[in-house]
GROMACS .gro file of C-alpha atoms in nm:
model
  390
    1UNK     CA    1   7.094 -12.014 -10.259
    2UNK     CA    2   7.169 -12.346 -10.432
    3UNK     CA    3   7.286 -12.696 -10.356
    4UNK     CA    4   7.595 -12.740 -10.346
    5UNK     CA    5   7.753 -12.960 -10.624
    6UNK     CA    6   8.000 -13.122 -10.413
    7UNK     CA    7   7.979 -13.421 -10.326
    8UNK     CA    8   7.767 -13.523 -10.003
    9UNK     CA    9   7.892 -13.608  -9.671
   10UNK     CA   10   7.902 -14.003  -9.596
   11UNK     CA   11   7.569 -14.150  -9.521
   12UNK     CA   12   7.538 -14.273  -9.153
   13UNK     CA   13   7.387 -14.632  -9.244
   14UNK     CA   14   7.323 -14.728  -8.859
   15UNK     CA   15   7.138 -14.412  -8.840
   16UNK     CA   16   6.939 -14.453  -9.153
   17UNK     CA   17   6.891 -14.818  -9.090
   18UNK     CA   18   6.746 -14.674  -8.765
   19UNK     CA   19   6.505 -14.454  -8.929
   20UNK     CA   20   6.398 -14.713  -9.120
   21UNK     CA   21   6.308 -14.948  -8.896
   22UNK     CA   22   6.097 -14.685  -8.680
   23UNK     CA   23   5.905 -14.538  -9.045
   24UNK     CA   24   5.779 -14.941  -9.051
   25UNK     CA   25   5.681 -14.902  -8.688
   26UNK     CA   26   5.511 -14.608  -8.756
   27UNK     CA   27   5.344 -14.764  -9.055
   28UNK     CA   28   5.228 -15.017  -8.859
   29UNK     CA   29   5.063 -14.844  -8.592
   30UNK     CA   30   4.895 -14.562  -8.828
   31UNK     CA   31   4.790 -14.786  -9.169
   32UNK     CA   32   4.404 -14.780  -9.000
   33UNK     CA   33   4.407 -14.399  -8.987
   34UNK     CA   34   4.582 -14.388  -9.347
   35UNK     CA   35   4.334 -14.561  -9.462
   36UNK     CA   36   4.072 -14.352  -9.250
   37UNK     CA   37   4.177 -14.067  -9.395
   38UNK     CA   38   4.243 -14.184  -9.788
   39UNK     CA   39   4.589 -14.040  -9.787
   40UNK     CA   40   4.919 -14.068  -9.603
   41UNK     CA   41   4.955 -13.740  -9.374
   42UNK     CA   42   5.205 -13.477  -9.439
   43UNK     CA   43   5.419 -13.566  -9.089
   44UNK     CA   44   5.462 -13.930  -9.224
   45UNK     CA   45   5.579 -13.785  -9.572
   46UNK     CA   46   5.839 -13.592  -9.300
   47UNK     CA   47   5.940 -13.935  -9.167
   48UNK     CA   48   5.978 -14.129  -9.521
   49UNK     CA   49   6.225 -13.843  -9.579
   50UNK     CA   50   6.413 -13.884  -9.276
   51UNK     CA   51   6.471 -14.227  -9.373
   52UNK     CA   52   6.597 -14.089  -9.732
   53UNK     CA   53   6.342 -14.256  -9.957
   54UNK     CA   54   6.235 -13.900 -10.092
   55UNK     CA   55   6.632 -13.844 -10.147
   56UNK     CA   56   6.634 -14.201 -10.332
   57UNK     CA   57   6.576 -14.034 -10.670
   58UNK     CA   58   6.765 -13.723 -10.644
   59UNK     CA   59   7.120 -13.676 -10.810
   60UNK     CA   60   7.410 -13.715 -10.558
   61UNK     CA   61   7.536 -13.381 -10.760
   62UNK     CA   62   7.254 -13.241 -10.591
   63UNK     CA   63   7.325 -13.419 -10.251
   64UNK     CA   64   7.073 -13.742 -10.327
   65UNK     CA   65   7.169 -14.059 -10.294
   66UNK     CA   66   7.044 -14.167 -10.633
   67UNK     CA   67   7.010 -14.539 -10.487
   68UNK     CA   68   7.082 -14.859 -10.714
   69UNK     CA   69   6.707 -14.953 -10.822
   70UNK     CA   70   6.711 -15.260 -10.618
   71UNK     CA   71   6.837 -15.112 -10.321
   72UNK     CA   72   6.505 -14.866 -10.354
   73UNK     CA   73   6.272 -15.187 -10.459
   74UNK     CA   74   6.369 -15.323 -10.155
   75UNK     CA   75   6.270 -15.062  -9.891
   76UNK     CA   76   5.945 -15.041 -10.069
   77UNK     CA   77   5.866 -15.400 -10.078
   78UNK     CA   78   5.923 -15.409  -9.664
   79UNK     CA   79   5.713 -15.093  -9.666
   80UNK     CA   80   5.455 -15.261  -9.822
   81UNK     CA   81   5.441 -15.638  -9.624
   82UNK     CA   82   5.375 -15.372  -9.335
   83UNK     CA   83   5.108 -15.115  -9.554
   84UNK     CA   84   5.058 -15.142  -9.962
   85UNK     CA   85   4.917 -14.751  -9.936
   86UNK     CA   86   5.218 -14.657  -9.769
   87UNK     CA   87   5.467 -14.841  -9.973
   88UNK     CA   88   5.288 -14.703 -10.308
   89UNK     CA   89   5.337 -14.373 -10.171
   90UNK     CA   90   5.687 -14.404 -10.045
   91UNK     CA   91   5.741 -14.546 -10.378
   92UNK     CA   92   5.729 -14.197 -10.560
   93UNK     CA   93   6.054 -14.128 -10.391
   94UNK     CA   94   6.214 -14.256 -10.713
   95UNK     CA   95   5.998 -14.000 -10.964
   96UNK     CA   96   6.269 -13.774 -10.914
   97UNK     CA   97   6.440 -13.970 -11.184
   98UNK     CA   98   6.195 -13.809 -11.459
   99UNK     CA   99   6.285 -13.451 -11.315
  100UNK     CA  100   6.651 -13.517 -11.411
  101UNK     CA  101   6.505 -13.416 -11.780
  102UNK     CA  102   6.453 -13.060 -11.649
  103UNK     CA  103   6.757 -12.838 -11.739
  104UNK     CA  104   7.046 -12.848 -11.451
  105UNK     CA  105   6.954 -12.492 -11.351
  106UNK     CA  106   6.587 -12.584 -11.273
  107UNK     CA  107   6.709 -12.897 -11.098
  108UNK     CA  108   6.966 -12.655 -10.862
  109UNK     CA  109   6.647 -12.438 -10.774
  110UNK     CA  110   6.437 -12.766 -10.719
  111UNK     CA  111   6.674 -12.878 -10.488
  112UNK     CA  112   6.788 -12.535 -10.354
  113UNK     CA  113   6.683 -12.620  -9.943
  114UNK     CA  114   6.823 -13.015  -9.987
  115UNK     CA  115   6.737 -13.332 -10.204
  116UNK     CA  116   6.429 -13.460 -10.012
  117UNK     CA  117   6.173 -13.310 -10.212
  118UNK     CA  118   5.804 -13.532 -10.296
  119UNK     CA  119   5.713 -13.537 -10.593
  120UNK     CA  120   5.361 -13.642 -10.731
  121UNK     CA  121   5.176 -13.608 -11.084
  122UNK     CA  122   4.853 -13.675 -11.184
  123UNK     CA  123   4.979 -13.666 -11.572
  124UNK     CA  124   4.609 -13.791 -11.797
  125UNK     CA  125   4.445 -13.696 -11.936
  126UNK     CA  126   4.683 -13.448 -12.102
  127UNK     CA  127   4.579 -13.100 -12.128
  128UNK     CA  128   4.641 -12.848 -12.388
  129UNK     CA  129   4.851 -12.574 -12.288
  130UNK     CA  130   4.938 -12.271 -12.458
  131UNK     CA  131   5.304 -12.144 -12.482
  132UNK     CA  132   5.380 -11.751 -12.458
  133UNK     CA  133   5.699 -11.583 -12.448
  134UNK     CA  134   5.836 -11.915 -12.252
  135UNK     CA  135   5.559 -11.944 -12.024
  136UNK     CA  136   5.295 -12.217 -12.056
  137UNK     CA  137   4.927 -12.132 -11.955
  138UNK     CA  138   4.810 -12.456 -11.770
  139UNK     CA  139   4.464 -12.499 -11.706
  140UNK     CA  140   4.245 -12.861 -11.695
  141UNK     CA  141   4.192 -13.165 -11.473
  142UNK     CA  142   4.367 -13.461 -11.446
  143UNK     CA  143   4.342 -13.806 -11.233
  144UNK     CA  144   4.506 -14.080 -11.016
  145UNK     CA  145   4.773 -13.803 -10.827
  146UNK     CA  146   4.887 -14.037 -10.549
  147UNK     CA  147   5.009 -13.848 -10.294
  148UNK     CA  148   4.933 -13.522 -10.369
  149UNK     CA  149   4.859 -13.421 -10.069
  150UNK     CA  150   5.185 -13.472  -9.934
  151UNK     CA  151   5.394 -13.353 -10.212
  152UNK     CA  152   5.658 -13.031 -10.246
  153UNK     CA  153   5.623 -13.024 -10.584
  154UNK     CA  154   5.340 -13.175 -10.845
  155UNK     CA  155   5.351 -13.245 -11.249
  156UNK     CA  156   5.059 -13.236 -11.479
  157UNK     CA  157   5.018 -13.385 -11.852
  158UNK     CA  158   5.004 -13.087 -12.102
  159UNK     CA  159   5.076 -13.070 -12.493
  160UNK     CA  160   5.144 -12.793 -12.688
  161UNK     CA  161   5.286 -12.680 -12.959
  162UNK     CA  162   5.636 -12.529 -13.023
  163UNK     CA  163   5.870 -12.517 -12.671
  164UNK     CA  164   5.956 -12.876 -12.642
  165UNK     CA  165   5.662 -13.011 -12.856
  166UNK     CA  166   5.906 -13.158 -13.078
  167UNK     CA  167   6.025 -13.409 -12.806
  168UNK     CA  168   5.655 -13.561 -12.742
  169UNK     CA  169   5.552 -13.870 -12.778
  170UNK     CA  170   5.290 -14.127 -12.780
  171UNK     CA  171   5.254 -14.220 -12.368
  172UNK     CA  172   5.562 -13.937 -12.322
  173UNK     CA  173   5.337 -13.649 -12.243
  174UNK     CA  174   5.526 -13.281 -12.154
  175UNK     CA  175   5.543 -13.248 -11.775
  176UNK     CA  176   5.447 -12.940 -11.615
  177UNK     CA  177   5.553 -12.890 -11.295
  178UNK     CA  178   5.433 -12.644 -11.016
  179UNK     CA  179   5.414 -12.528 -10.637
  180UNK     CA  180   5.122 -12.699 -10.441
  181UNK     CA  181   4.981 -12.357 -10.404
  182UNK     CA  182   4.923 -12.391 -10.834
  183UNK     CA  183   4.693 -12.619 -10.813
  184UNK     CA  184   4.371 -12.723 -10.621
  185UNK     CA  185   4.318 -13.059 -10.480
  186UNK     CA  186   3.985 -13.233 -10.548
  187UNK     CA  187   3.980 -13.489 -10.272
  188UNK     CA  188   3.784 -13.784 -10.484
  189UNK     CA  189   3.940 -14.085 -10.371
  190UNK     CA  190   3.675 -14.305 -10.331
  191UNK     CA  191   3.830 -14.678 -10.355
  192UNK     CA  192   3.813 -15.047 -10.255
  193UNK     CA  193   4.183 -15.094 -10.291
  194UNK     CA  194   4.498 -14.885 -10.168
  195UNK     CA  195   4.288 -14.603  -9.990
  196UNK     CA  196   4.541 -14.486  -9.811
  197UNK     CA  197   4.701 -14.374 -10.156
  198UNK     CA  198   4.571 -14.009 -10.183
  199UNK     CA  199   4.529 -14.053 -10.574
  200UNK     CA  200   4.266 -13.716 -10.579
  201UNK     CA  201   4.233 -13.518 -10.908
  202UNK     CA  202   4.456 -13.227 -10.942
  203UNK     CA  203   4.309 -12.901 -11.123
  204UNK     CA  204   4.489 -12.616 -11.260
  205UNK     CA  205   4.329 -12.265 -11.395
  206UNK     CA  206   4.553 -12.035 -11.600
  207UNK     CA  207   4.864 -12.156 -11.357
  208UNK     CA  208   5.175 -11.993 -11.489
  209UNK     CA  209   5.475 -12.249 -11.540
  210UNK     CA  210   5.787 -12.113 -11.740
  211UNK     CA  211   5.929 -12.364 -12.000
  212UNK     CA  212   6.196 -12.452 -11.798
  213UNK     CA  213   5.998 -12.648 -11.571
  214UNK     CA  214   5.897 -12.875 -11.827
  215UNK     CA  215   6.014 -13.165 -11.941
  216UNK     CA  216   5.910 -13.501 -12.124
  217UNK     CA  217   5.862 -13.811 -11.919
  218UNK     CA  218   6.082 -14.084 -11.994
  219UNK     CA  219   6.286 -13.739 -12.211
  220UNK     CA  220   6.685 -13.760 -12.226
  221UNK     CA  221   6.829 -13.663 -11.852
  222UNK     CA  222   7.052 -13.372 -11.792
  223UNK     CA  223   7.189 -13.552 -11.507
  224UNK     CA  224   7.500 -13.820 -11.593
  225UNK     CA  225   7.464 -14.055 -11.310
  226UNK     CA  226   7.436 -14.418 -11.317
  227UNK     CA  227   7.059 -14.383 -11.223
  228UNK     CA  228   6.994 -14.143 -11.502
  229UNK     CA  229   7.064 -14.406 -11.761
  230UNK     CA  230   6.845 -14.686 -11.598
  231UNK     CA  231   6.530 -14.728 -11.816
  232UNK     CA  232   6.282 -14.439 -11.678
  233UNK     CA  233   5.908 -14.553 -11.722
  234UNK     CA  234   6.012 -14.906 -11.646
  235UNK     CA  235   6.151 -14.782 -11.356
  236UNK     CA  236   5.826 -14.635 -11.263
  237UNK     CA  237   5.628 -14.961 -11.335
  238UNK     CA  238   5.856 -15.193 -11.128
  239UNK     CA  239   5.818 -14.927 -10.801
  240UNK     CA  240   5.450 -14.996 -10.822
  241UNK     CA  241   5.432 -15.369 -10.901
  242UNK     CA  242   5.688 -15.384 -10.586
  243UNK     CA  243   5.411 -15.298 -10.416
  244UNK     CA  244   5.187 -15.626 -10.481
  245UNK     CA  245   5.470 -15.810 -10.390
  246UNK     CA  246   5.517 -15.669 -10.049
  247UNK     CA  247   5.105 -15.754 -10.014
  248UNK     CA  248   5.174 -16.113 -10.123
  249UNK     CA  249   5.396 -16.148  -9.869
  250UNK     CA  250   5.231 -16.053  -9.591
  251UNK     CA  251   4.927 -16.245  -9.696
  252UNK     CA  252   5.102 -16.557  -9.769
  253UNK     CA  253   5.259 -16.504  -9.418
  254UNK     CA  254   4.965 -16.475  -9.260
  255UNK     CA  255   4.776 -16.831  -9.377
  256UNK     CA  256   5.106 -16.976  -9.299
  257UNK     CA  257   5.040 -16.871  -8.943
  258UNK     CA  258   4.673 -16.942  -8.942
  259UNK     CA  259   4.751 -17.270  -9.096
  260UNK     CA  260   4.819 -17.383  -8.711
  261UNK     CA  261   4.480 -17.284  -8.574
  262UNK     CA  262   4.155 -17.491  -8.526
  263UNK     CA  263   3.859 -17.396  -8.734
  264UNK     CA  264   3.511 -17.320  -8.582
  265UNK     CA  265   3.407 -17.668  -8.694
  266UNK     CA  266   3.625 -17.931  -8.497
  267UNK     CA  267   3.797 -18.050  -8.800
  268UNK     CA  268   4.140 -18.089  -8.877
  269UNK     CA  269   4.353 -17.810  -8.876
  270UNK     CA  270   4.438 -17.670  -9.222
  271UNK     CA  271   4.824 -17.762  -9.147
  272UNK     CA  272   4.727 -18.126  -9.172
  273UNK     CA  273   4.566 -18.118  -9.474
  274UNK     CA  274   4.728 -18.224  -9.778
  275UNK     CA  275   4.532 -17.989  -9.982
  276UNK     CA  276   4.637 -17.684  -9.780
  277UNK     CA  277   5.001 -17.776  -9.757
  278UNK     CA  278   4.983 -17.803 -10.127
  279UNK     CA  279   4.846 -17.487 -10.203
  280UNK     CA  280   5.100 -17.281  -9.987
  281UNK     CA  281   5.385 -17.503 -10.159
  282UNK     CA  282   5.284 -17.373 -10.467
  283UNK     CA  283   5.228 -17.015 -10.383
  284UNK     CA  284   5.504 -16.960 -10.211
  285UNK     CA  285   5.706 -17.121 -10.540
  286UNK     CA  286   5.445 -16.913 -10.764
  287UNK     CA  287   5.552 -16.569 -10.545
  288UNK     CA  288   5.940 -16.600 -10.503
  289UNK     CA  289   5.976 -16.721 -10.868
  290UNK     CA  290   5.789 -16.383 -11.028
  291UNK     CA  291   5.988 -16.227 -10.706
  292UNK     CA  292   6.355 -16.381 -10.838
  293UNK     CA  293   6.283 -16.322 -11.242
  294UNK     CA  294   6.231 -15.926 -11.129
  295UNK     CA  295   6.516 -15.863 -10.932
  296UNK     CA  296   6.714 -16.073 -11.162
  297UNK     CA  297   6.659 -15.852 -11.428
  298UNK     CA  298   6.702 -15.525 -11.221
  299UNK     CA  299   7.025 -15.656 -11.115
  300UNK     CA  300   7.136 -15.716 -11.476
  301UNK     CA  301   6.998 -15.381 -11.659
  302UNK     CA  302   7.177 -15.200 -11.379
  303UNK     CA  303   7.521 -15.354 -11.462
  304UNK     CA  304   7.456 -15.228 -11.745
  305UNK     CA  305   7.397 -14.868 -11.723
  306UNK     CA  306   7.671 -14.887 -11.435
  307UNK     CA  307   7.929 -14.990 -11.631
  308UNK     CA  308   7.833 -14.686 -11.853
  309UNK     CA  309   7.637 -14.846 -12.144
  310UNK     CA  310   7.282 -14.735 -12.220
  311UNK     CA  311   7.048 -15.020 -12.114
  312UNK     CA  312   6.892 -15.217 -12.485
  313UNK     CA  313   6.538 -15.221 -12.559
  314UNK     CA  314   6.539 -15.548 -12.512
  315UNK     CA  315   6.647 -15.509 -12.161
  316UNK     CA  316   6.381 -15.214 -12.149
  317UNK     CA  317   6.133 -15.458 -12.228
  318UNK     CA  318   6.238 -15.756 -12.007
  319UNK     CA  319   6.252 -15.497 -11.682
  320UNK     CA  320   5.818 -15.437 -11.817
  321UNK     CA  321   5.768 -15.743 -11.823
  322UNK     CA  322   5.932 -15.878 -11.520
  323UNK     CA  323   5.709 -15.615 -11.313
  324UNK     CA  324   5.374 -15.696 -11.485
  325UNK     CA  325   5.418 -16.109 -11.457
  326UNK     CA  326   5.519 -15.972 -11.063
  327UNK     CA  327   5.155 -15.767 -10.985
  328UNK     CA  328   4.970 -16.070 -11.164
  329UNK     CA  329   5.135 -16.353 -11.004
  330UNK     CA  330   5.142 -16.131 -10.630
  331UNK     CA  331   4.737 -16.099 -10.684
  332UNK     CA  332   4.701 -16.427 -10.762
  333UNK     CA  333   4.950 -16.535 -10.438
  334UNK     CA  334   4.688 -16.313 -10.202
  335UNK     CA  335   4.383 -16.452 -10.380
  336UNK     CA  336   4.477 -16.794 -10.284
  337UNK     CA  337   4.621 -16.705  -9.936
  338UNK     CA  338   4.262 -16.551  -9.889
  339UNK     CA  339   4.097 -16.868 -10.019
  340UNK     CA  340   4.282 -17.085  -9.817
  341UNK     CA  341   4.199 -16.849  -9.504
  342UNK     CA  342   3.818 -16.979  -9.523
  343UNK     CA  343   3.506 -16.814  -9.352
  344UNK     CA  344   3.776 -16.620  -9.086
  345UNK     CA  345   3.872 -16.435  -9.376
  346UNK     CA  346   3.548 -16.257  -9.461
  347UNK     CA  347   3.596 -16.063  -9.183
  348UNK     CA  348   3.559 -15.673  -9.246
  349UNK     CA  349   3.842 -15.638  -8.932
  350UNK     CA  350   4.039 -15.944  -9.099
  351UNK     CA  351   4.407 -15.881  -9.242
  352UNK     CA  352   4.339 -16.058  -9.537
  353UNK     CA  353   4.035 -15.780  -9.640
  354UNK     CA  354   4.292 -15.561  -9.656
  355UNK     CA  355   4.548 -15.731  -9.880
  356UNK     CA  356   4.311 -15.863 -10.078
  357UNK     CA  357   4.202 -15.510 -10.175
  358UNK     CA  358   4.517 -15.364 -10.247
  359UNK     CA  359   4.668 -15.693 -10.403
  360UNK     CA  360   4.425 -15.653 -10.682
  361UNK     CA  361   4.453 -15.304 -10.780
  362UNK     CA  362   4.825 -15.313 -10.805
  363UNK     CA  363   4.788 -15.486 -11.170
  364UNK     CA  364   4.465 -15.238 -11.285
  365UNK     CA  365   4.741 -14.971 -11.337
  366UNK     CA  366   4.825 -14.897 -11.662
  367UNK     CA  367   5.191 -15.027 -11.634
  368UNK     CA  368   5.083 -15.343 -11.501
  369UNK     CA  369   4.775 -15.474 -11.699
  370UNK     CA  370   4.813 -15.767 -11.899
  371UNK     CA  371   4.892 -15.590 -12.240
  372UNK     CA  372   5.265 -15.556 -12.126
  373UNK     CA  373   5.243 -15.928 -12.224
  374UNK     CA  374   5.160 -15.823 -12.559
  375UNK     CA  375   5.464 -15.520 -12.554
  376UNK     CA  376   5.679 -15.786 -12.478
  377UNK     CA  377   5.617 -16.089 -12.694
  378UNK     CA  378   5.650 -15.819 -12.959
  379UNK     CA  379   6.052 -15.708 -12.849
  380UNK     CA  380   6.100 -16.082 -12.836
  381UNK     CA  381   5.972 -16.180 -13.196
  382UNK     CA  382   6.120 -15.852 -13.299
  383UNK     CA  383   5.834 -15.673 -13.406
  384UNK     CA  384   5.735 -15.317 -13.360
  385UNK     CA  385   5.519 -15.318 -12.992
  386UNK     CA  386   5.233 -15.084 -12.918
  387UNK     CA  387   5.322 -14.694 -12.933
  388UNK     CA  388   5.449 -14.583 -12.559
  389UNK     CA  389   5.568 -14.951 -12.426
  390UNK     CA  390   5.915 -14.842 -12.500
   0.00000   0.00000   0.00000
């Protein structure tokens, strides 16, 4: 039986506000056994639904919300001052936005027992598949599949030829996606930074997926929602860089308190220095500049799209570039917060440990590294950028 395509009954916004407020309790209390246990458990995934962050991404045809990308970017930055594993996971409530390229039927199955459905992919390195009678034969191995182990539903990178081929692109690999039960699990997590994450390997072996549930990341949506039309794999870089942001403000937070406390030495505390007053004058300017320049431009590509117009490259470009500058400056924010936290903050049971770690793989990711620099001085002297930044 499938959705149906009415539209959804009124959101309750006390009640969700509610649920919100107890998933960053919860988050609180468990981030040491997230972190224990390299993923975020299946009965938290159950909460971050409750609180509609897995129905974020879903058409409202098929009862989502499909939530203004700011309105999503902020839950996940507040996720993340409490947890960055748990806010990078929560975060992959909006990669229901690259399903909306599987044909409206698929979608209606996908969504057949409600819209709060996890998905995760572990998409490189693509794998050839083979395509008979409209059935791809998946086998391989691919990496990074943050929270996999949580997920309803899971996508791996395949290319092949005929089927939907024709549509692939450099960085826009063909999506296959299948049942947990599909695909085995290789728990190899084995990290500094974002532990909690759950980014195993996923492997396949002959697994059966019909052409149907394919589709092309970044590919043309069925879907004709607002959301739809909002730049896809920019999308998906600015819910991770998000994430660095929420670090950097829980680190810079913390040496702001600490900045009250005597040292071990006797000497003045680091609120009365000039040099530390300094510092946290010019990260905090350094953080909620890269912080304003992101939304900014999230607030302005969405009018866009809203209004019904398809969003530029140039726009495209800007929103990649906003969210790389953001994981660069929010590592460099919790790099000085930890500097300026002295010998307290070498600590192993120390807060700062922790963002430090995660702070600093936030901009390793693909999306975020400092070659988006590159994709983006190219739009802006209007040259042709690297294949896949747009």
């Amino acid at each position: 039986m499938t959705q149906s395509l009415e539209s959804p009954a009124p959101v309750d916004s006390d009640a969700r506000a509610a649920d919100f407020d107890r998933v960053l309790s919860q988050v609180a209390e468990r981030r040491a056994e997230f972190e224990e246990k390299r993923h975020v458990p299946r009965d938290m995934i159950a909460e971050f639904k409750r609180a509609g962050l897995y129905r974020a991404g879903a058409p409202k045809r098929f009862g989502g919300d499909a939530l203004a990308p700011a309105e999503f970017l902020r839950l996940i930055e507040r996720i993340s001052e409490v947890d960055g594993s748990a806010g990078w996971v929560a975060s992959f409530g909006s990669a229901l936005v690259y399903l909306a390229a599987l044909p409206l039927e698929t979608q209606a199955e996908l969504y057949a027992d409600g819209p709060d459905v996890a998905f995760a992919g572990g998409l490189f390195p693509v794998q050839p598949a083979e395509l008979v009678d409209g059935t791809y034969r998946v086998s391989g191995r691919w990496k990074f599949a943050s929270g996999c182990k949580g997920a309803d539903v899971l996508g791996v990178g395949i290319k092949a030829s005929g089927g939907k081929a024709g549509q692939q692109n450099a960085g826009r690999p063909l999506t296959a996606v299948m049942r947990p039960e599909q695909v085995e699990i290789v728990e190899n997590w084995d990290v500094i930074g974002l532990r909690g994450t759950g980014s195993h390997d996923l492997v396949a072996d002959g697994a059966l997926v019909p052409e149907e549930w394919t589709f092309v990341r970044g590919g043309q949506p069925t879907v004709d929602e607002p959301l739809y039309r909002y730049p896809t794999v920019p999308y998906a870089a600015q819910v991770l860089a998000v994430v660095g942001l929420g670090v950097a403000r829980a680190a810079l937070d913390q040496a702001i308190a600490s900045g009250g406390r005597a040292g071990f030495t006797g000497a003045p505390k680091p609120a009365e220095r000039a040099t530390y007053r300094i510092a946290m004058g010019q990260a905090e300017a350094q953080l909620r500049s890269a912080r304003a320049f992101f939304y900014e431009t999230t607030g302005e590509v969405w009018a866009t799209v809203e209004a019904g117009d398809p969003a530029t490259p140039e726009q495209a470009s800007l929103l990649r570039l906003a969210s790389a500058h953001l994981a660069k400056n929010s590592f460099e924010v919790v790099r000085a917060a930890y500097q300026l936290s002295g010998i307290p903050a070498i600590t192993d049971g120390h807060p700062m440990q922790r963002f430090l770690r995660d702070a600093s793989v936030v901009p390793q990711h693909a999306f975020l590294q400092e070659g988006m620099y590159d994709g983006a001085g190219a739009v802006l002297m209007g040259v042709e950028p690297f294949p896949g930044y747009l």
